[in-house]
XYZ file of C-alpha atoms in Angstrom:
750
model
C 42.771 30.726 276.917
C 39.314 29.533 277.098
C 38.772 31.050 280.821
C 39.524 34.327 279.648
C 37.536 34.275 276.166
C 34.714 32.998 278.107
C 34.992 35.951 280.601
C 35.418 38.715 277.819
C 32.126 37.173 276.026
C 29.853 37.517 279.466
C 31.508 41.192 279.934
C 29.885 41.883 276.283
C 26.822 39.746 277.404
C 26.401 41.722 280.601
C 26.909 45.093 278.413
C 23.845 44.462 276.007
C 21.778 43.402 278.544
C 22.238 46.405 280.540
C 22.034 48.730 277.458
C 18.474 46.810 276.629
C 17.233 48.187 279.771
C 17.828 51.949 279.109
C 15.297 53.262 277.202
C 14.421 56.650 275.312
C 18.204 58.321 275.552
C 18.381 61.805 274.125
C 20.542 62.208 271.517
C 22.427 65.243 273.476
C 25.183 65.554 276.688
C 26.369 61.890 277.346
C 28.960 60.935 279.662
C 32.067 63.087 279.869
C 35.526 61.740 278.455
C 38.473 61.123 281.326
C 41.843 62.058 280.174
C 44.274 60.002 282.336
C 48.233 59.795 282.174
C 48.670 56.010 282.916
C 50.780 55.044 279.877
C 53.050 58.758 281.051
C 51.259 60.564 278.369
C 47.679 62.236 278.236
C 45.209 59.631 276.719
C 41.303 59.649 276.932
C 40.736 56.598 279.830
C 38.717 54.492 276.666
C 41.912 54.513 274.352
C 44.071 53.095 276.989
C 44.545 49.416 276.760
C 45.151 48.972 280.378
C 42.744 48.430 283.019
C 42.330 51.379 284.798
C 39.307 52.590 286.995
C 39.766 57.094 287.065
C 38.407 59.604 289.674
C 38.015 63.110 288.275
C 38.203 66.198 290.610
C 34.128 66.076 291.111
C 34.259 62.357 292.104
C 36.686 63.001 294.651
C 34.648 65.546 296.215
C 31.360 63.578 296.058
C 33.149 60.737 297.535
C 35.496 62.224 299.793
C 38.399 60.812 298.606
C 41.369 62.381 300.666
C 43.692 59.776 300.913
C 44.396 56.013 299.248
C 42.315 54.583 301.849
C 39.068 56.353 300.884
C 39.407 54.494 297.879
C 38.575 51.072 299.822
C 35.248 49.425 297.969
C 35.282 52.012 295.014
C 37.692 49.456 292.590
C 36.737 46.056 291.362
C 39.745 43.543 293.192
C 40.953 46.528 295.109
C 41.381 46.273 298.922
C 42.424 49.425 300.735
C 43.039 48.911 304.313
C 45.036 50.445 307.116
C 48.094 47.785 308.374
C 47.025 45.982 311.560
C 46.987 48.540 314.663
C 47.983 51.501 312.242
C 45.811 54.492 311.348
C 48.833 55.554 308.798
C 50.148 52.436 307.534
C 48.526 50.869 304.136
C 47.765 47.746 303.016
C 46.913 47.579 299.153
C 45.770 44.559 297.754
C 45.191 44.612 293.756
C 43.968 41.334 291.969
C 45.139 39.219 295.040
C 48.652 40.983 295.193
C 49.453 42.494 298.659
C 52.211 43.469 300.898
C 50.653 42.921 305.125
C 53.367 44.268 306.925
C 54.421 47.723 306.977
C 58.154 47.318 307.924
C 60.245 49.415 305.656
C 62.637 46.428 305.024
C 59.794 44.950 302.872
C 58.720 45.982 299.532
C 54.981 47.452 298.664
C 53.543 45.400 295.846
C 51.190 48.040 294.422
C 53.184 51.320 293.821
C 52.040 54.462 294.885
C 52.789 57.724 293.086
C 52.229 61.443 293.921
C 52.410 63.623 290.162
C 54.700 61.046 289.137
C 56.926 60.494 292.332
C 57.354 57.165 293.948
C 56.323 56.882 297.464
C 58.745 54.058 298.867
C 56.849 52.591 301.879
C 53.772 51.249 302.869
C 54.052 52.690 306.389
C 53.112 56.207 306.215
C 51.447 55.592 302.912
C 48.007 56.593 304.221
C 48.478 60.490 304.021
C 46.329 63.540 302.761
C 47.476 65.006 299.596
C 45.703 68.080 299.861
C 44.671 69.197 296.479
C 43.622 66.135 294.289
C 42.866 66.485 290.619
C 42.449 63.008 289.833
C 43.124 59.886 290.647
C 43.995 56.738 288.871
C 44.303 52.878 290.014
C 45.979 50.910 287.236
C 45.438 46.872 288.146
C 47.650 44.445 286.683
C 51.342 44.500 286.706
C 53.118 47.569 285.294
C 56.866 46.717 285.149
C 57.766 48.470 281.638
C 56.360 51.956 282.794
C 56.520 51.945 286.355
C 59.465 49.423 287.545
C 59.855 47.576 290.379
C 57.333 47.138 293.118
C 54.189 47.412 290.872
C 53.311 43.732 290.179
C 49.623 44.200 291.871
C 49.226 47.737 290.006
C 49.976 51.143 290.523
C 47.712 54.276 292.296
C 48.704 57.634 290.910
C 47.857 61.100 292.670
C 47.773 63.798 290.620
C 47.434 67.078 291.866
C 46.024 70.402 290.909
C 48.366 72.938 288.871
C 48.018 76.691 289.295
C 45.714 78.565 287.517
C 47.377 81.671 287.326
C 43.983 83.332 288.260
C 43.335 84.458 291.345
C 40.764 82.197 292.876
C 40.258 79.996 295.698
C 37.802 78.462 298.300
C 37.545 77.863 302.392
C 36.260 74.838 303.989
C 34.638 74.469 307.210
C 33.373 71.202 308.300
C 31.941 69.780 311.675
C 30.877 65.882 312.489
C 30.022 63.267 314.641
C 32.889 62.136 317.204
C 34.230 65.510 317.853
C 35.331 65.704 314.304
C 36.189 69.031 312.263
C 38.053 70.467 309.309
C 39.394 73.328 308.006
C 40.460 73.506 304.450
C 41.742 76.513 302.455
C 43.417 76.866 298.973
C 44.464 80.318 296.922
C 45.527 80.493 293.443
C 47.527 83.800 292.749
C 47.238 85.664 289.628
C 49.892 85.250 287.059
C 53.134 87.620 287.359
C 54.974 88.329 284.553
C 55.136 87.516 281.169
C 55.949 84.422 279.033
C 58.409 84.786 276.979
C 60.568 87.448 278.633
C 62.640 87.748 281.964
C 62.162 84.625 283.917
C 58.941 84.292 282.302
C 55.569 83.994 283.682
C 54.832 82.909 287.676
C 51.779 81.566 288.999
C 50.826 79.509 292.584
C 48.686 77.790 294.482
C 48.641 77.406 298.161
C 46.480 74.880 300.155
C 46.306 74.336 303.763
C 44.130 71.863 305.807
C 43.651 70.317 309.110
C 41.387 67.799 310.692
C 40.847 66.559 314.289
C 38.352 64.033 315.788
C 38.293 61.901 318.879
C 38.681 58.084 319.158
C 36.054 55.471 318.190
C 37.090 53.702 321.511
C 37.386 55.061 325.015
C 39.699 53.953 327.503
C 38.940 52.687 330.588
C 39.820 51.431 333.938
C 40.366 47.569 334.561
C 36.884 46.774 334.501
C 37.742 42.626 336.191
C 39.750 44.047 339.136
C 42.625 41.497 337.876
C 45.815 41.216 340.197
C 47.824 41.529 336.780
C 46.635 44.583 335.671
C 48.402 47.762 335.373
C 46.550 51.213 336.361
C 44.478 52.370 332.975
C 47.279 54.995 330.779
C 45.223 54.961 327.597
C 42.856 57.168 327.081
C 41.570 56.599 323.560
C 42.264 54.672 320.237
C 41.922 56.160 316.882
C 42.033 59.793 317.562
C 42.677 62.050 314.665
C 44.950 65.149 314.364
C 46.142 65.770 311.055
C 47.705 68.651 309.398
C 48.551 68.764 305.909
C 49.464 71.534 303.462
C 51.374 71.733 299.368
C 52.561 74.582 297.603
C 52.760 74.712 294.055
C 54.551 76.916 291.943
C 54.490 77.120 287.782
C 56.851 79.105 285.410
C 56.230 79.748 281.893
C 59.655 80.458 280.552
C 58.844 80.184 277.183
C 55.706 78.940 275.361
C 58.191 75.577 275.188
C 59.570 75.752 278.730
C 57.591 74.930 282.067
C 59.140 74.569 285.411
C 57.109 73.064 288.172
C 57.682 72.781 291.835
C 56.024 71.595 294.787
C 56.253 71.162 298.268
C 53.867 69.055 300.500
C 53.940 68.002 304.041
C 51.745 65.651 306.053
C 51.656 65.700 309.876
C 49.726 63.007 311.872
C 49.429 62.857 316.022
C 46.826 60.140 316.310
C 46.552 57.012 318.224
C 46.611 53.538 316.549
C 43.891 51.272 316.081
C 41.823 49.544 319.091
C 43.110 46.273 319.511
C 40.015 43.999 320.297
C 40.617 40.435 321.924
C 38.425 38.222 320.019
C 39.947 34.776 321.057
C 43.005 33.806 323.873
C 44.042 30.150 325.067
C 42.457 29.005 328.326
C 45.522 26.711 328.972
C 47.910 29.325 328.132
C 46.817 32.993 329.115
C 43.935 32.134 331.409
C 44.444 35.947 332.780
C 43.741 37.293 329.338
C 40.114 35.195 329.231
C 37.997 38.130 331.544
C 38.744 40.413 328.268
C 37.547 38.363 325.116
C 35.171 40.688 323.458
C 32.893 39.884 320.356
C 34.603 39.224 316.705
C 31.509 40.735 315.428
C 30.864 43.796 317.222
C 33.070 46.622 317.679
C 34.052 47.905 321.353
C 33.518 51.532 322.593
C 35.438 50.863 325.518
C 38.763 49.229 326.459
C 41.268 48.817 328.923
C 44.932 49.296 328.279
C 48.407 50.070 329.884
C 50.226 51.620 327.610
C 50.248 55.140 326.612
C 49.763 54.322 322.896
C 50.749 56.944 319.990
C 51.026 57.304 316.317
C 52.887 60.149 314.583
C 53.909 60.430 311.446
C 55.769 63.501 309.642
C 56.296 63.329 306.078
C 57.406 65.893 303.538
C 58.274 65.753 299.824
C 59.807 68.381 297.194
C 59.322 67.688 293.444
C 60.662 70.000 290.831
C 59.397 68.875 287.506
C 60.959 70.495 283.784
C 59.207 70.056 280.451
C 60.609 70.951 277.079
C 58.444 71.055 273.983
C 61.014 70.761 271.043
C 58.469 70.731 268.581
C 58.526 68.515 265.340
C 62.020 66.971 264.808
C 61.273 65.426 261.628
C 60.899 61.265 261.674
C 60.993 61.595 265.459
C 57.294 63.523 265.519
C 56.615 65.942 267.749
C 58.843 65.298 271.086
C 59.255 66.572 274.373
C 61.777 66.180 277.314
C 60.689 65.945 281.002
C 62.361 65.592 284.142
C 61.144 64.644 287.259
C 63.399 65.337 290.635
C 61.989 64.200 294.103
C 63.551 64.462 297.685
C 61.154 62.967 300.048
C 61.316 62.246 303.954
C 59.613 60.981 306.925
C 59.899 60.631 310.287
C 57.301 57.689 311.855
C 56.658 56.901 315.422
C 54.476 54.717 317.425
C 53.774 52.573 320.695
C 51.077 49.907 320.573
C 49.331 47.728 322.989
C 48.422 44.740 321.066
C 47.114 42.408 324.019
C 43.511 44.322 323.961
C 43.524 44.193 328.390
C 45.130 46.232 330.905
C 47.657 43.227 331.139
C 51.301 43.704 329.950
C 51.116 40.991 327.888
C 52.512 42.145 324.885
C 53.530 46.103 323.840
C 55.897 47.024 320.970
C 57.231 50.408 319.299
C 58.798 51.917 316.385
C 60.699 54.673 315.602
C 61.478 55.175 312.010
C 63.313 57.668 310.086
C 63.394 57.351 305.894
C 64.327 59.233 303.173
C 64.460 58.897 299.338
C 66.004 60.842 296.342
C 64.437 60.072 292.878
C 65.391 61.273 289.296
C 63.106 60.336 286.210
C 63.952 61.825 282.483
C 61.684 60.981 279.759
C 61.266 61.457 276.340
C 57.838 62.025 275.083
C 56.806 61.502 271.507
C 54.277 61.623 268.858
C 53.452 61.584 265.251
C 50.476 60.333 262.858
C 51.116 56.403 263.723
C 53.337 56.360 266.474
C 53.516 57.290 269.916
C 56.568 56.687 272.371
C 58.008 57.292 275.739
C 61.458 56.429 276.506
C 63.312 57.117 280.105
C 65.952 56.527 282.475
C 64.981 56.271 286.403
C 67.202 56.378 289.577
C 66.185 55.625 293.220
C 67.812 55.496 296.425
C 66.604 55.170 300.051
C 67.712 54.792 303.243
C 65.706 53.876 306.364
C 66.619 53.165 310.240
C 64.078 51.634 312.728
C 64.190 51.079 316.271
C 62.093 48.346 317.835
C 61.550 47.561 321.226
C 59.261 44.883 322.101
C 58.188 43.951 325.276
C 56.508 40.082 325.606
C 55.122 39.166 329.027
C 56.437 42.188 330.933
C 53.795 41.791 333.323
C 56.070 38.855 334.718
C 59.223 40.630 334.486
C 60.381 40.130 330.753
C 62.809 43.076 329.814
C 62.171 44.939 326.607
C 64.310 44.293 323.610
C 65.265 46.929 322.034
C 65.852 45.286 318.513
C 67.001 47.784 315.264
C 67.723 47.402 311.562
C 67.961 49.504 308.425
C 68.778 49.463 305.133
C 70.250 51.456 302.338
C 68.891 50.753 298.577
C 69.951 51.672 294.921
C 68.028 51.399 291.944
C 68.850 52.181 288.184
C 66.591 51.343 285.138
C 65.927 52.563 281.757
C 62.614 52.158 280.006
C 60.675 52.134 276.950
C 57.143 51.856 275.273
C 55.945 52.579 271.859
C 52.637 52.611 270.053
C 52.610 52.088 266.629
C 49.817 52.003 263.789
C 50.475 49.942 260.757
C 49.439 51.576 257.587
C 48.495 48.578 255.801
C 44.902 49.024 254.057
C 43.471 45.774 255.312
C 43.662 47.031 258.803
C 41.943 49.979 258.065
C 43.788 51.902 261.027
C 41.941 49.755 263.800
C 45.239 47.936 265.235
C 47.390 49.281 267.397
C 50.875 47.524 268.413
C 52.088 48.430 272.026
C 55.579 47.054 272.862
C 57.504 48.285 276.016
C 60.646 46.775 278.791
C 62.282 48.147 281.252
C 65.838 46.624 282.462
C 66.414 47.291 286.374
C 69.255 46.660 288.430
C 69.240 47.098 292.377
C 71.586 47.004 295.084
C 70.667 46.548 298.768
C 72.421 46.692 302.126
C 70.680 45.912 305.355
C 71.761 45.823 308.981
C 70.360 44.177 311.752
C 70.792 44.315 316.048
C 68.786 42.037 318.611
C 70.944 43.216 321.624
C 68.849 41.019 323.924
C 67.135 37.687 323.534
C 64.875 35.826 325.483
C 63.581 32.374 326.180
C 60.496 30.952 326.332
C 60.780 31.099 329.969
C 61.077 34.951 329.697
C 64.813 34.732 330.825
C 67.590 36.618 328.996
C 70.189 34.310 326.878
C 72.972 36.880 326.287
C 74.499 34.294 324.121
C 71.714 34.440 321.751
C 72.130 38.159 321.012
C 73.561 38.988 317.601
C 73.907 41.790 315.044
C 75.101 41.743 311.442
C 75.016 43.245 307.692
C 74.267 41.728 304.359
C 73.753 42.891 300.816
C 72.708 41.566 297.609
C 71.822 42.965 293.985
C 69.283 41.836 291.697
C 68.418 43.017 287.920
C 65.179 42.355 286.026
C 64.065 42.826 282.534
C 60.058 43.211 282.036
C 58.573 43.409 279.182
C 54.932 44.530 277.584
C 53.123 43.651 274.565
C 49.708 44.733 274.024
C 47.317 44.570 270.600
C 44.535 46.692 270.416
C 42.031 46.733 267.912
C 39.216 49.317 267.336
C 35.694 47.544 266.924
C 33.967 50.788 266.069
C 34.701 54.255 266.907
C 33.038 53.765 270.437
C 34.477 50.244 271.230
C 37.786 48.300 271.122
C 39.173 45.080 272.527
C 43.014 44.390 273.571
C 45.033 41.487 274.279
C 47.988 42.410 277.048
C 50.832 40.592 278.150
C 52.742 42.080 280.741
C 55.883 41.294 283.117
C 56.112 42.650 286.511
C 59.070 42.499 289.635
C 58.643 43.087 293.211
C 62.419 43.735 294.658
C 64.254 40.708 297.006
C 65.723 42.115 300.445
C 66.528 40.480 303.851
C 63.987 40.049 306.865
C 64.795 42.790 309.371
C 62.557 41.010 311.647
C 64.202 37.999 311.759
C 64.954 36.165 314.955
C 68.164 34.979 314.408
C 71.747 35.801 312.294
C 71.047 33.099 309.792
C 67.821 33.997 309.079
C 68.552 37.377 308.305
C 71.718 37.008 306.246
C 69.415 34.355 303.638
C 67.820 36.814 301.668
C 64.723 36.146 300.098
C 64.391 36.467 295.958
C 62.607 39.117 293.825
C 58.851 37.822 293.016
C 58.425 37.845 289.235
C 54.938 37.913 287.927
C 53.597 37.251 284.263
C 50.129 38.742 283.679
C 47.765 37.474 280.227
C 44.871 40.090 280.335
C 41.921 40.321 277.307
C 39.817 43.760 277.956
C 36.921 45.676 276.676
C 36.815 49.248 276.684
C 33.400 50.837 274.758
C 30.786 53.605 275.053
C 27.248 52.614 273.827
C 23.729 54.230 273.283
C 24.924 57.356 272.263
C 27.686 57.871 274.697
C 24.943 57.014 277.323
C 26.742 53.695 278.626
C 29.875 52.739 278.939
C 31.159 49.147 279.472
C 34.645 48.294 280.502
C 35.671 44.557 281.432
C 38.780 42.588 281.761
C 39.435 38.811 282.189
C 43.191 37.875 283.526
C 45.850 35.291 284.372
C 48.609 36.056 286.816
C 51.221 33.218 286.921
C 53.477 34.432 289.753
C 56.917 32.803 290.728
C 59.213 33.140 293.737
C 56.036 34.643 295.468
C 57.007 36.754 298.390
C 54.707 35.927 301.576
C 54.269 37.028 304.913
C 54.830 34.281 307.491
C 53.625 35.984 310.916
C 55.878 34.128 313.279
C 53.527 34.240 316.384
C 56.788 33.277 318.982
C 56.495 36.331 321.107
C 58.163 38.286 318.371
C 55.093 39.351 317.064
C 57.084 39.471 313.997
C 56.499 38.562 310.506
C 58.959 37.142 307.871
C 59.157 37.193 303.900
C 59.489 33.926 302.602
C 59.331 32.813 298.966
C 56.771 30.055 298.564
C 56.843 29.000 295.055
C 54.468 29.535 292.325
C 50.647 30.629 292.210
C 47.818 31.516 289.496
C 45.642 34.041 289.951
C 42.282 34.382 287.789
C 39.786 37.090 287.658
C 37.504 39.473 285.758
C 36.623 42.605 286.210
C 33.397 44.741 284.818
C 32.815 48.212 285.317
C 29.482 49.879 283.889
C 29.051 53.807 284.062
C 25.871 55.456 282.498
C 23.766 58.570 282.149
C 20.144 57.183 281.421
C 18.723 60.728 281.489
C 20.403 64.224 281.785
C 21.895 64.443 285.635
C 21.620 61.128 286.622
C 24.607 59.171 286.933
C 24.810 55.679 287.640
C 27.569 53.150 287.676
C 28.344 49.596 288.851
C 31.258 47.502 289.299
C 32.068 43.735 289.901
C 35.202 41.937 290.781
C 36.216 38.426 290.720
C 39.268 36.229 292.000
C 40.260 32.715 291.844
C 44.031 32.320 293.332
C 45.563 28.794 293.771
C 49.085 28.136 294.803
C 50.737 25.898 292.133
C 53.552 25.145 294.532
C 54.385 26.112 297.937
C 57.378 24.718 299.015
C 57.925 24.207 303.247
C 60.659 22.734 304.344
C 61.233 20.570 301.421
C 57.561 19.580 301.461
C 55.175 20.903 298.810
C 52.234 21.900 301.158
C 50.285 23.806 298.535
C 46.960 22.676 299.279
C 47.450 22.937 302.706
C 47.667 26.834 302.797
C 45.376 29.764 302.367
C 45.368 32.740 299.993
C 45.336 36.271 302.156
C 43.614 39.391 300.774
C 41.609 38.046 298.190
C 37.902 37.929 298.376
C 35.705 35.944 295.653
C 33.630 38.957 294.868
C 33.780 42.856 295.122
C 30.836 44.578 293.810
C 30.057 48.780 293.825
C 27.034 50.264 293.194
C 26.690 54.328 293.219
C 23.846 56.829 291.898
C 23.994 60.440 291.624
C 21.254 62.883 290.759
C 21.508 66.644 290.321
C 18.541 69.024 290.236
C 19.339 72.640 289.193
C 17.741 75.442 290.123
C 17.054 74.595 293.961
C 17.115 78.127 295.884
C 19.374 79.570 293.041
C 21.974 76.606 293.003
C 21.798 73.092 292.255
C 21.265 70.218 294.269
C 23.121 66.788 294.196
C 22.740 63.816 295.802
C 25.107 60.664 296.341
C 24.667 57.146 297.338
C 27.640 54.482 297.058
C 27.330 51.072 298.266
C 29.967 48.227 298.147
C 30.234 44.785 299.213
C 33.486 42.966 300.322
C 33.245 38.909 300.398
C 34.582 36.993 303.119
C 38.155 36.484 303.367
C 41.781 35.621 305.175
C 44.522 37.530 306.170
C 47.331 35.153 306.757
C 48.758 32.216 304.820
C 49.108 29.845 307.672
C 45.326 27.913 308.083
C 46.017 27.683 311.974
C 46.611 31.512 311.710
C 43.224 32.078 310.288
C 41.196 29.533 312.396
C 40.564 33.331 314.207
C 41.059 35.632 311.823
C 38.547 34.798 308.916
C 37.348 37.762 308.178
C 33.230 37.911 307.139
C 31.772 39.471 304.387
C 30.565 43.390 304.422
C 28.746 45.910 302.851
C 29.036 49.535 303.320
C 26.706 52.496 302.175
C 28.223 55.706 301.556
C 26.313 59.571 301.058
C 26.307 62.987 300.309
C 23.506 65.762 299.273
C 25.170 68.876 298.471
C 23.747 72.444 297.678
C 26.263 74.318 295.254
C 26.511 77.331 293.089
C 24.770 79.424 295.652
C 25.545 83.064 294.643
C 27.320 85.157 297.303
C 29.000 87.954 296.666
C 31.779 87.749 293.726
C 31.440 83.901 294.495
C 29.478 81.092 295.630
C 28.482 78.879 298.573
C 28.474 75.280 298.885
C 26.603 73.478 301.906
C 26.884 69.632 301.887
C 25.885 66.813 304.398
C 27.812 63.143 304.300
C 27.783 60.410 306.100
C 29.716 56.947 305.444
C 29.011 53.509 306.893
C 25.401 54.709 307.101
C 24.088 51.539 308.741
C 26.808 51.557 310.993
C 28.308 48.229 310.239
C 30.420 46.612 312.498
C 33.662 45.012 310.485
C 37.043 43.476 311.096
C 39.586 44.481 308.776
C 42.498 42.971 310.241
C 43.964 41.155 313.205
C 47.490 39.682 314.481
C 47.151 36.121 315.331
C 49.658 35.563 318.201
C 48.427 31.857 318.424
C 47.577 32.079 322.015
C 45.760 34.940 321.440
C 44.123 37.033 318.157
C 43.891 40.870 318.747
C 41.233 42.440 315.830
C 40.926 45.698 314.517
C 37.291 46.901 313.219
C 36.854 49.403 310.316
C 35.110 52.655 311.267
C 31.840 52.689 312.683
C 29.090 55.399 311.622
C 30.668 58.776 310.499
C 28.894 61.823 309.333
C 29.285 65.771 309.221
C 28.750 69.356 307.369
C 30.859 70.896 305.383
C 30.153 74.947 304.527
C 32.514 76.107 301.465
C 33.092 79.274 299.611
C 34.304 79.639 296.052
C 35.468 82.778 294.947
């Protein structure tokens, strides 16, 4: 506990030092209050005893947050990136907790939610949310209120409700690399009357389209190798995306509201460019001429496969809310229901050798659907706030996964397939209580919560063609099978929060989280498949500070934590010709860290933000073949330091409107991606820093509306940096972050 107390003391000291540098602050204005629903009810961000970073609608617009990857670099101890080779699979790491493989038989470590609806898989996890109102990033286990697969944290995307008044906006944008965007949103006037007939109906409709050329062009074989195939790939990382949302709100009575939303996201992209950054001369000498720098993105590569990546996602959600009003000792009571159905069709074809030689290519064809139902009772009285509920979740996935390893030498394609059917049921609750003892002066809040989950999982696998190291088919090695298992879990939470002043509080939190077990759909043998890996459990201890200082001009939030991980699920990349990964329960780990977030408005219209995240992870036990190798394994996706700094200034009265400029700088320390040191020999990622900016002229009166003109840029210094790799040991394919992109948007609002 000494480490955590020391970290909090340092956070308070940093806050006081920062506050001392802000002088002559006015008594008026100050930072706005941010309302979040991190605990499934509306609360001020500063009153929520959880480490939460929240982005308002204005911040979403200024920082161009359209999907989960746009949050990268904006939250301490959090990393967002596309999965290796993918543009729509998401890799999200919070406090060292991560799921690195997007295979649908694996469970996410961080839960993503759209209006309270859980997004079941990381594959297809990068999709546009067409009309965002707010984004909340919760750090640390959220097992009581959010359930399984939130051992790292949770991300809430909150969309905008229909306003009931005729309004809308139209946006057209262009940029470099052939980028263009069209976006339109309209709110209809309310129809009908509350409490009469069917009630009052209002709607919102949003549609958008984006296109961009690829960052890397396909060229003919520059070497002239006799093993090379004709060039087929035209470009990598092109973008062709449609997204939309229809939201309906029916106010039946003053107490009863019905909401329905349909959303879709259709992407027809090309995968990330595979840069061949390492090859073993004694094993694959024919690849040596195609090696490129691991420090510099190539704008031209040669490939022999017609690569593609397509993701079609649709979702339906029905929200019911009924306010029962005052119910005696239960206080004001509200009943809520969230019913959802989502489906995804996802296909890709990948060339993962970075050359025009068919050393390796693979594909995935996925059909996935999920159904969920959540019921909530939300209540509040003078001294008690509570949420109780029931949750049901069902999902099915079927995957065809053809793999060709060394097709250049005649090896056949193995048409592998696997899938799952999983069902979860859970009951949960959380209660906040303010004791009435006079000595406490209403400063103490005690929070207790718990969730019980029961899950059943059935999986299958089929490998009809298996080849040996000599690339010969071995019919007797072919296999197929099924397996099933069930698990249950109890995850409690206890939090004590103490108000130091009206503007500052500290909290101590204990929380548990649980990540589901399963079977390895990419197993190379039936025996390996039939051996289930166990659920991962995390117990977290956290001390936090939430505070406002200097007449509401400075906000300082901090958290120090220690996570104890048991049966830690780790991705082990096989690098054996299958290009597959499996999950192993490595043992135990301890992850300690610290986070500091500061927001300041030293003068009117100037907004400054600064954050720092620090991580110190270590394995307490890592059992491999009966031997503890904890000292000889690496911790993936856990950079020691992450920093963010931003500044935004608004100047009123420019050309009849408001001129706003914003700059965001972020830094990520060096890190590794795999647990095996041998695989990290050529997969050690260097530290990098990114600079993003936006300049906008808003509120220009035109007719009955207003005009907005904005210029934006991301990675303004054109930094070359690797974000992921696939280490085959005999060669390594590397993938880079986006180069400098920039453009202009013109928006008309009415």
